JSON list of C-alpha atoms and ligand atoms in Angstrom, two decimals:
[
{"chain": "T", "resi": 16, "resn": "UNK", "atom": "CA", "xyz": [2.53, 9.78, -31.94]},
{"chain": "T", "resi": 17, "resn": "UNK", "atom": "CA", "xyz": [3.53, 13.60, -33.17]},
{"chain": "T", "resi": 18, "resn": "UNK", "atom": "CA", "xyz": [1.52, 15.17, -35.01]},
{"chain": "T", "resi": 19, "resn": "UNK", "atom": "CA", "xyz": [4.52, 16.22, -37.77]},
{"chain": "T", "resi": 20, "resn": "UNK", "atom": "CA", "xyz": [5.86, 12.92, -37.85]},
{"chain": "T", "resi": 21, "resn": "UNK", "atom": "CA", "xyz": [2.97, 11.34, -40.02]},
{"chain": "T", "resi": 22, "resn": "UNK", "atom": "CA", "xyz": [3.06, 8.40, -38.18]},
{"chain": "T", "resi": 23, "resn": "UNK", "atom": "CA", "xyz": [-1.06, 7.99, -39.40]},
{"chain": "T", "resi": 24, "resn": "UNK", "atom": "CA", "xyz": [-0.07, 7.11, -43.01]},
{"chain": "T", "resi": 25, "resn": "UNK", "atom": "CA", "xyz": [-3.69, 4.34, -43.74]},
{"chain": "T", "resi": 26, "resn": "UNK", "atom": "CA", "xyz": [-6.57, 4.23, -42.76]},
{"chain": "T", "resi": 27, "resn": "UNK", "atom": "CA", "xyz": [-5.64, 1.20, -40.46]},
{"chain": "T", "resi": 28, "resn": "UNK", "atom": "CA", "xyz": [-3.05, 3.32, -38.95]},
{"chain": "T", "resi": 29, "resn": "UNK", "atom": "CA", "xyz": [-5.85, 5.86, -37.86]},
{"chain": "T", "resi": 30, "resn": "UNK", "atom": "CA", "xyz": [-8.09, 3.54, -36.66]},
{"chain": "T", "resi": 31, "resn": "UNK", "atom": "CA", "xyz": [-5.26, 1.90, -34.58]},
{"chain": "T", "resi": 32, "resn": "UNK", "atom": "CA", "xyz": [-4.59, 5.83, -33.73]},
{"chain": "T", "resi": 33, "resn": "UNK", "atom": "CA", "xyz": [-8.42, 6.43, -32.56]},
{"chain": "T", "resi": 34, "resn": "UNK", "atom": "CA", "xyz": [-8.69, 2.99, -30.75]},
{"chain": "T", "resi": 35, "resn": "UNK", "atom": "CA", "xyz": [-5.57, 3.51, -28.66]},
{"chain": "T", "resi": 36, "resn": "UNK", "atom": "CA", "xyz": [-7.32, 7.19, -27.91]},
{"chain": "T", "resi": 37, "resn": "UNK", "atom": "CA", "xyz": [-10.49, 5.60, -26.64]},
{"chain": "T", "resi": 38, "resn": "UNK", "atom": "CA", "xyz": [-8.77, 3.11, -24.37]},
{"chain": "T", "resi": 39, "resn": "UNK", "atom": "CA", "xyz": [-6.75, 5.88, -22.85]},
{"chain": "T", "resi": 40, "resn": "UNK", "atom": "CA", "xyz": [-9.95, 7.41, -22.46]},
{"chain": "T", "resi": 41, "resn": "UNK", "atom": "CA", "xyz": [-11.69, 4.78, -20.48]},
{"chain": "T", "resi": 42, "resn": "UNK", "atom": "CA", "xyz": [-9.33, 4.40, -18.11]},
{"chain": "T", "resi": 43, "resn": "UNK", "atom": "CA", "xyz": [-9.16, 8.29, -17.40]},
{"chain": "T", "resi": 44, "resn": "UNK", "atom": "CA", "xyz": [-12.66, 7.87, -17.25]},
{"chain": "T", "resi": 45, "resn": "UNK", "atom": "CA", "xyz": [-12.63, 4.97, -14.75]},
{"chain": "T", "resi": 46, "resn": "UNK", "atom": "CA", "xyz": [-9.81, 6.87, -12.62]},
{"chain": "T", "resi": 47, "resn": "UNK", "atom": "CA", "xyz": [-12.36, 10.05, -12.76]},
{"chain": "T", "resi": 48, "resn": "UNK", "atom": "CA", "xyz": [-15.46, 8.08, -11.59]},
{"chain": "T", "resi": 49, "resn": "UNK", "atom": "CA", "xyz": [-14.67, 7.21, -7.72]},
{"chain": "T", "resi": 50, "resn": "UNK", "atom": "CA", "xyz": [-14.37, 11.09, -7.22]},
{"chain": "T", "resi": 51, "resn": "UNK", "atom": "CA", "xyz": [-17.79, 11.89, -8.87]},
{"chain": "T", "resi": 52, "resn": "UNK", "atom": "CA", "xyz": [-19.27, 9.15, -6.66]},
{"chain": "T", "resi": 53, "resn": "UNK", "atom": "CA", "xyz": [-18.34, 10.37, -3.81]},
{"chain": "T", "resi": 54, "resn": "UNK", "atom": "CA", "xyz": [-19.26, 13.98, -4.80]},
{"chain": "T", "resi": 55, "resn": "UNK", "atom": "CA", "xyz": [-23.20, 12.82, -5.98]},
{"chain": "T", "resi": 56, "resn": "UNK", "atom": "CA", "xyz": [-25.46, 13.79, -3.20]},
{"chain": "T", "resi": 57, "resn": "UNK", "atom": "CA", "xyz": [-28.41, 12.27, -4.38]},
{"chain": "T", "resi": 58, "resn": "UNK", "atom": "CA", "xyz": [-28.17, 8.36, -3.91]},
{"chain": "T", "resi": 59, "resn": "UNK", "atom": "CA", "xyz": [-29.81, 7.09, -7.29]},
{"chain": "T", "resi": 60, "resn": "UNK", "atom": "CA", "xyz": [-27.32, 9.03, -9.42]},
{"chain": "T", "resi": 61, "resn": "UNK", "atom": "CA", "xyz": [-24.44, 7.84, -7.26]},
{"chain": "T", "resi": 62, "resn": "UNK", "atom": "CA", "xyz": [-26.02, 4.24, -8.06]},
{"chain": "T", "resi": 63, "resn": "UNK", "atom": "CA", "xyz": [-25.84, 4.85, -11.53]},
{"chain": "T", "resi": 64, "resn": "UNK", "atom": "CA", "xyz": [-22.04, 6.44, -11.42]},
{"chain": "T", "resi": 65, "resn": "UNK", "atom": "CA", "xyz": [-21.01, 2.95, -9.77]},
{"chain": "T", "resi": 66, "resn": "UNK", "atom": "CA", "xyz": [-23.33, 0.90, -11.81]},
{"chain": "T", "resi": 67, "resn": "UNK", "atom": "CA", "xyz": [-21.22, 2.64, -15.12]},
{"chain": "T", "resi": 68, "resn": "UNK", "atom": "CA", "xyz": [-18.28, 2.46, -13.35]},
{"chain": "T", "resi": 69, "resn": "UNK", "atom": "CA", "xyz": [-18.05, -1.77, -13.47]},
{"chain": "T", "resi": 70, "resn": "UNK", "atom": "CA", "xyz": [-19.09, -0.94, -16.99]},
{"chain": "T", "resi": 71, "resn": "UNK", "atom": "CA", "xyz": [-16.10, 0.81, -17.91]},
{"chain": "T", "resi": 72, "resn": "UNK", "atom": "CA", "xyz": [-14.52, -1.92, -16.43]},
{"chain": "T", "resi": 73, "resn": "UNK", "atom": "CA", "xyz": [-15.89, -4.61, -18.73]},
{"chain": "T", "resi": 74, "resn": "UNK", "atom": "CA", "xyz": [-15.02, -1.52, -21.97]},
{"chain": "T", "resi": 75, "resn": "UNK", "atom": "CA", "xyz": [-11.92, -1.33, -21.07]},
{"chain": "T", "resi": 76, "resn": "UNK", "atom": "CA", "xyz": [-11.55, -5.57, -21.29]},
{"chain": "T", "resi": 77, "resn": "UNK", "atom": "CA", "xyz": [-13.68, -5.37, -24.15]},
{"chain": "T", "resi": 78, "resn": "UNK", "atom": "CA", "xyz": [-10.90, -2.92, -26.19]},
{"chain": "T", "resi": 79, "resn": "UNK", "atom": "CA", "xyz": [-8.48, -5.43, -25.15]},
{"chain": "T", "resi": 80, "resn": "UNK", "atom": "CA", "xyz": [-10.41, -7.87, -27.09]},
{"chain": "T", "resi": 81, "resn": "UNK", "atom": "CA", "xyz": [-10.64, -5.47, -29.97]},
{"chain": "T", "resi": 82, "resn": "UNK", "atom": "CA", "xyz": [-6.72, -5.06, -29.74]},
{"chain": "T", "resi": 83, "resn": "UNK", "atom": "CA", "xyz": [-6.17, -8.83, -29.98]},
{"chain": "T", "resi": 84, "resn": "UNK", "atom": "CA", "xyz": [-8.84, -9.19, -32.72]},
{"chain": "T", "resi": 85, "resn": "UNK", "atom": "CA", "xyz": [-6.63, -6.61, -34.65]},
{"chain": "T", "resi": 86, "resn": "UNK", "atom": "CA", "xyz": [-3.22, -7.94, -33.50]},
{"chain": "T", "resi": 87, "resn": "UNK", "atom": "CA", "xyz": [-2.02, -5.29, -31.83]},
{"chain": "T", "resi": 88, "resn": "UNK", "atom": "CA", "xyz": [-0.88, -4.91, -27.62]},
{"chain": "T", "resi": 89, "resn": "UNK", "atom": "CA", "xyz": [-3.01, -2.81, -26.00]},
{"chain": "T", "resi": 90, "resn": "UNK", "atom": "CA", "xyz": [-1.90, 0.49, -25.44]},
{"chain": "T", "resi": 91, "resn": "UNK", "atom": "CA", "xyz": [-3.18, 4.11, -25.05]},
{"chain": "T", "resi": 92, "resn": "UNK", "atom": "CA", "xyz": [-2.10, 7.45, -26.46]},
{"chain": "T", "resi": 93, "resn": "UNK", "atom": "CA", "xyz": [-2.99, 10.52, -24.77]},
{"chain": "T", "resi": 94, "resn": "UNK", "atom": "CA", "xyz": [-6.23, 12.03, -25.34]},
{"chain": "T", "resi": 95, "resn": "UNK", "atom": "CA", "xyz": [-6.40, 15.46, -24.78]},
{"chain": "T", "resi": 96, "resn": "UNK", "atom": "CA", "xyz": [-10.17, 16.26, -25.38]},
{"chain": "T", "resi": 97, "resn": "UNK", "atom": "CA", "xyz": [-11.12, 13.74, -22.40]},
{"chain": "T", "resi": 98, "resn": "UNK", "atom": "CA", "xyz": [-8.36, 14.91, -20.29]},
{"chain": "T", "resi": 99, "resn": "UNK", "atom": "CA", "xyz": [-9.93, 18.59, -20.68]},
{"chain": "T", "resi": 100, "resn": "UNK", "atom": "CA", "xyz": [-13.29, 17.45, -19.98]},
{"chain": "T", "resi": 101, "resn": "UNK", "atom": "CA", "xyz": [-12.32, 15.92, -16.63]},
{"chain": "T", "resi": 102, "resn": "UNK", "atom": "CA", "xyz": [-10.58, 18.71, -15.84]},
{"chain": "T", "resi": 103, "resn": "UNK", "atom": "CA", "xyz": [-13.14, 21.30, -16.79]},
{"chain": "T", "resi": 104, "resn": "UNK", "atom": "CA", "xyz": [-15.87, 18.61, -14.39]},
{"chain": "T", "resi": 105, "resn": "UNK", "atom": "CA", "xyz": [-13.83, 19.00, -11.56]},
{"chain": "T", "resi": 106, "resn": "UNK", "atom": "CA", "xyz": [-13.33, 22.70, -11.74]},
{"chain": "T", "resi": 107, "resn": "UNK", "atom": "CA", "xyz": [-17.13, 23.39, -11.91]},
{"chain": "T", "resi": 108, "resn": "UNK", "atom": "CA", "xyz": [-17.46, 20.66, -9.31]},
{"chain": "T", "resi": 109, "resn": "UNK", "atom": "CA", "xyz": [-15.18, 22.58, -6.59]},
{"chain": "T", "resi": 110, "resn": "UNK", "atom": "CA", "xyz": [-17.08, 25.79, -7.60]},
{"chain": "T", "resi": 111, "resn": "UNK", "atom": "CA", "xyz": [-20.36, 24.59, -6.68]},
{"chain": "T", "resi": 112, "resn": "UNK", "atom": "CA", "xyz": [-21.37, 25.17, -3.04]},
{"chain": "T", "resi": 113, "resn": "UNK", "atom": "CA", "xyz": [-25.29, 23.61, -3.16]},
{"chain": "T", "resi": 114, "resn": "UNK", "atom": "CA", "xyz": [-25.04, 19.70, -2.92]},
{"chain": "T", "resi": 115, "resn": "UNK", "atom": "CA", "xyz": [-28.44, 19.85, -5.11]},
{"chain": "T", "resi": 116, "resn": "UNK", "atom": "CA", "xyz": [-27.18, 22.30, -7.72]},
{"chain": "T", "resi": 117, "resn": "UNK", "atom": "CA", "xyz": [-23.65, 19.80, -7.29]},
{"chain": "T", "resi": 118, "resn": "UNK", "atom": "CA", "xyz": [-25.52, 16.94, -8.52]},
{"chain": "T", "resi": 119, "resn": "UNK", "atom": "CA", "xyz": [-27.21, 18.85, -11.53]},
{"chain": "T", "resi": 120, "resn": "UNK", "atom": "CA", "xyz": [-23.60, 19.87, -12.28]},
{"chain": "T", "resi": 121, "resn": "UNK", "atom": "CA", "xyz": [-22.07, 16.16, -11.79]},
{"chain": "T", "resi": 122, "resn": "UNK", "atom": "CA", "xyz": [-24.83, 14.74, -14.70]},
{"chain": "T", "resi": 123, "resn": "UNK", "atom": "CA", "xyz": [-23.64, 17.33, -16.76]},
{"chain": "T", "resi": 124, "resn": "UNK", "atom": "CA", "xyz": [-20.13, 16.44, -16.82]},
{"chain": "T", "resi": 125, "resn": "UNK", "atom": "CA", "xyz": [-20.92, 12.55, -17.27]},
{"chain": "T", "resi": 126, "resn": "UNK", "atom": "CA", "xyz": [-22.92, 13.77, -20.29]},
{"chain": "T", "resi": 127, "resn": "UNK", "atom": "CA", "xyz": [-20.46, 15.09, -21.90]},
{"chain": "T", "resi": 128, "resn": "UNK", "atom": "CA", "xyz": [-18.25, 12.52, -21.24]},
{"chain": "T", "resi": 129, "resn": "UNK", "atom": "CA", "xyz": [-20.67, 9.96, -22.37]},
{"chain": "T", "resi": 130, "resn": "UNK", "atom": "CA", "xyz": [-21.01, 11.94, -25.73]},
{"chain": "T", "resi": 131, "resn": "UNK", "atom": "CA", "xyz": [-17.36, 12.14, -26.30]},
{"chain": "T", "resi": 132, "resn": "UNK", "atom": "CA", "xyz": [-17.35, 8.13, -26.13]},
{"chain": "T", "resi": 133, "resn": "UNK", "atom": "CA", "xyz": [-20.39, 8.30, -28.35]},
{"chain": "T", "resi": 134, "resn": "UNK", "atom": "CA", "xyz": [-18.24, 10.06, -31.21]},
{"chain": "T", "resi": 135, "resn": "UNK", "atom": "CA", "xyz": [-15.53, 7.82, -31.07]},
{"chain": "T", "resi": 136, "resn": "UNK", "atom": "CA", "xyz": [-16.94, 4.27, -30.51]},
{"chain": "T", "resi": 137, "resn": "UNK", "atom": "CA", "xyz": [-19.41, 5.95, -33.66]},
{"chain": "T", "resi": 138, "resn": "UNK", "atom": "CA", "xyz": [-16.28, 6.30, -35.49]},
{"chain": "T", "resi": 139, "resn": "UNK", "atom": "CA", "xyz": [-14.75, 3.26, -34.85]},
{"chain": "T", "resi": 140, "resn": "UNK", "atom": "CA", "xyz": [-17.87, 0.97, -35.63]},
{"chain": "T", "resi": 141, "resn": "UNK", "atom": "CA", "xyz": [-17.89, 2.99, -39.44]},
{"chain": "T", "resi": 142, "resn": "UNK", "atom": "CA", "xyz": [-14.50, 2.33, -39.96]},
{"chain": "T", "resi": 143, "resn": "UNK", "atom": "CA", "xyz": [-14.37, -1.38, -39.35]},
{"chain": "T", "resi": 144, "resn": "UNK", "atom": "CA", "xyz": [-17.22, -2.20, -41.10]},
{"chain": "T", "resi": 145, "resn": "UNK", "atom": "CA", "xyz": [-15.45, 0.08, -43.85]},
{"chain": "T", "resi": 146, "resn": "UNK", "atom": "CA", "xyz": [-12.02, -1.69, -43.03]},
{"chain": "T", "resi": 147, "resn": "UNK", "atom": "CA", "xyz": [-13.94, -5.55, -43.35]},
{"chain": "T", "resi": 148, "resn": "UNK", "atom": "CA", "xyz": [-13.79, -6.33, -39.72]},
{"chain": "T", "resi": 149, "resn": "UNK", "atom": "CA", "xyz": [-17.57, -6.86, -38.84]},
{"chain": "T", "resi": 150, "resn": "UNK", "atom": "CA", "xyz": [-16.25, -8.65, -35.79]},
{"chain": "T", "resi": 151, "resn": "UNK", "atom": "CA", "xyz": [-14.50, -6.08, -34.55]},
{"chain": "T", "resi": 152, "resn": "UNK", "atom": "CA", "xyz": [-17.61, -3.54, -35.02]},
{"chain": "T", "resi": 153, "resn": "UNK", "atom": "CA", "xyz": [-19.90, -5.56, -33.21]},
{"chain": "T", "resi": 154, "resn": "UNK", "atom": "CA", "xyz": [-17.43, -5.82, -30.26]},
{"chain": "T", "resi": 155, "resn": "UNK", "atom": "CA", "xyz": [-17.37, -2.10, -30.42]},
{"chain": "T", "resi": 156, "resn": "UNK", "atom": "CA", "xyz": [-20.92, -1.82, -31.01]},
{"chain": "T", "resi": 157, "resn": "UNK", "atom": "CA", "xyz": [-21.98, -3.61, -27.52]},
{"chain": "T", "resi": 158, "resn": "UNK", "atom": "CA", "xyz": [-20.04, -0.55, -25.62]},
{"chain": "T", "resi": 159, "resn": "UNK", "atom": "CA", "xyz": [-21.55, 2.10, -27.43]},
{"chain": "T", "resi": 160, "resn": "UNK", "atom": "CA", "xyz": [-25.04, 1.07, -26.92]},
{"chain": "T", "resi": 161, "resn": "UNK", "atom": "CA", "xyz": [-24.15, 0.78, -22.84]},
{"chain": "T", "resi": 162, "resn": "UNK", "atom": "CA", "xyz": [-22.52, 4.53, -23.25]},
{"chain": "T", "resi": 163, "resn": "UNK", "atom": "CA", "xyz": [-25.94, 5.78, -24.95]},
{"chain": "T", "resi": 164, "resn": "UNK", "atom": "CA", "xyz": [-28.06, 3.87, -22.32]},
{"chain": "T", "resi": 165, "resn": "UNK", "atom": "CA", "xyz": [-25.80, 5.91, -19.48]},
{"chain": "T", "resi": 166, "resn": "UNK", "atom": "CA", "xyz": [-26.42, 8.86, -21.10]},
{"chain": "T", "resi": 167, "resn": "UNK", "atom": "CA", "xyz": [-30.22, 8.80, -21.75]},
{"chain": "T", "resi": 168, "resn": "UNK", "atom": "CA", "xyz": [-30.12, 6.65, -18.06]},
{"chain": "T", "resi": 169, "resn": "UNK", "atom": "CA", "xyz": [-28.87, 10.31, -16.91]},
{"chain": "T", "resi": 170, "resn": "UNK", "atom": "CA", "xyz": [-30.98, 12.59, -18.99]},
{"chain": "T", "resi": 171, "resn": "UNK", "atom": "CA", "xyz": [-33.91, 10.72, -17.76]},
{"chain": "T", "resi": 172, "resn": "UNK", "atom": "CA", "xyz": [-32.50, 11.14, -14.01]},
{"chain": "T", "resi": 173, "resn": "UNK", "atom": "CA", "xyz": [-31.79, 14.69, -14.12]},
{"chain": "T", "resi": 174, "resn": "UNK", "atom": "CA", "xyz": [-34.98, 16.07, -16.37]},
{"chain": "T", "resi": 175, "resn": "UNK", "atom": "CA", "xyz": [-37.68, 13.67, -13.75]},
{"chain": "T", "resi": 176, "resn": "UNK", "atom": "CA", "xyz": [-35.00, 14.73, -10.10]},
{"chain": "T", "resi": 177, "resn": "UNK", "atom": "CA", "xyz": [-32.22, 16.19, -10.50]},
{"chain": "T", "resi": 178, "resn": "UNK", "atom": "CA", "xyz": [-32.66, 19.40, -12.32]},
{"chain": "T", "resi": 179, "resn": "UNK", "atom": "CA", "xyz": [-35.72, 20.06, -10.25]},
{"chain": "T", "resi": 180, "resn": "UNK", "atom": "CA", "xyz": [-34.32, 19.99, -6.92]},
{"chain": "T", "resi": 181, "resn": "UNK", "atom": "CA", "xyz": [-31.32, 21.99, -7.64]},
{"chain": "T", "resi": 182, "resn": "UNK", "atom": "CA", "xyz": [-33.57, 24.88, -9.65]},
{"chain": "T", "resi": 183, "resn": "UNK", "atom": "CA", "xyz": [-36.10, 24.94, -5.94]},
{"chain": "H", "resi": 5, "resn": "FE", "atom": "FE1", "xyz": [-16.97, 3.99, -21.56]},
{"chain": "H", "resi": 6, "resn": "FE", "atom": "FE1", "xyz": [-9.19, 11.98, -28.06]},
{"chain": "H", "resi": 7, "resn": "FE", "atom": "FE1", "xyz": [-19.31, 5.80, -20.50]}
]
């Protein structure tokens, strides 16, 4: 897809466009997660990386299912914006020498990953209810309230532990 080819010409084309950009996504995200497992010291967040982990799993099998319900293969096309914010996770992950201050960092990183699938699944639901496919929205709908449950799952975990034992 270049961007000077105007291959987006409807609105069904960009939805198509944004869908094959979150399925990309998920599976950079579920290639990312075995790494920040390993890296979490403490063992309830590293719990709750595997526990979203199988998740993304079940997302990524649940866009197929979107795909089909829109007639289309599955298929990804490169996402930049998640590939950057795996990127930028792992460089402040290698910087960090304090396995408490580590884990602070590591919540941080989901979070914004979290929040970039929280844009586009947002997205995504609007347009198909706009497009007339209610059944693909609600499809859609069941991952993004798992992705906001991680994230709050996390901000809950890091304001109550996390954040306190890296700042002593
Ligand atoms: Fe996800
Ligand atoms: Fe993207
Ligand atoms: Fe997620």
């Amino acid at each position: 897809m270049g961007l000077f080819t105007r291959d987006i010409k409807t609105m069904d084309d960009l939805f198509l466009h944004v869908m094959q950009d979150i399925y990309y996504a998920e599976q950079k995200i579920h290639g990312a997660l075995p790494d920040m497992i390993d890296k979490a010291t403490n063992p309830e967040l590293a719990a709750a990386f595997k526990a979203h982990r199988l998740e993304t799993e079940m997302q990524i099998e649940r866009l197929a299912t979107a795909f089909e319900m829109l007639g289309e293969n599955p298929k990804g096309a490169s996402c930049p914006a998640i590939d950057g914010i795996i990127k930028e996770a792992n460089e402040i992950a290698g910087e960090v020498a304090d396995k408490n201050v580590l884990d602070a960092a590591l919540i941080a990183a989901a979070q914004a990953v979290e929040h970039y699938e929280i844009t586009r699944y947002g997205t995504l639901i609007a347009w198909a209810q706009q497009l007339g496919r209610r059944d693909i929205a609600q499809t859609l709908n069941v991952t993004l309230e798992e992705e906001k449950k991680t994230d709050k799952t996390l901000s809950t975990m890091a304001e109550r532990k996390i954040n306190l034992r890296a700042a002593s």
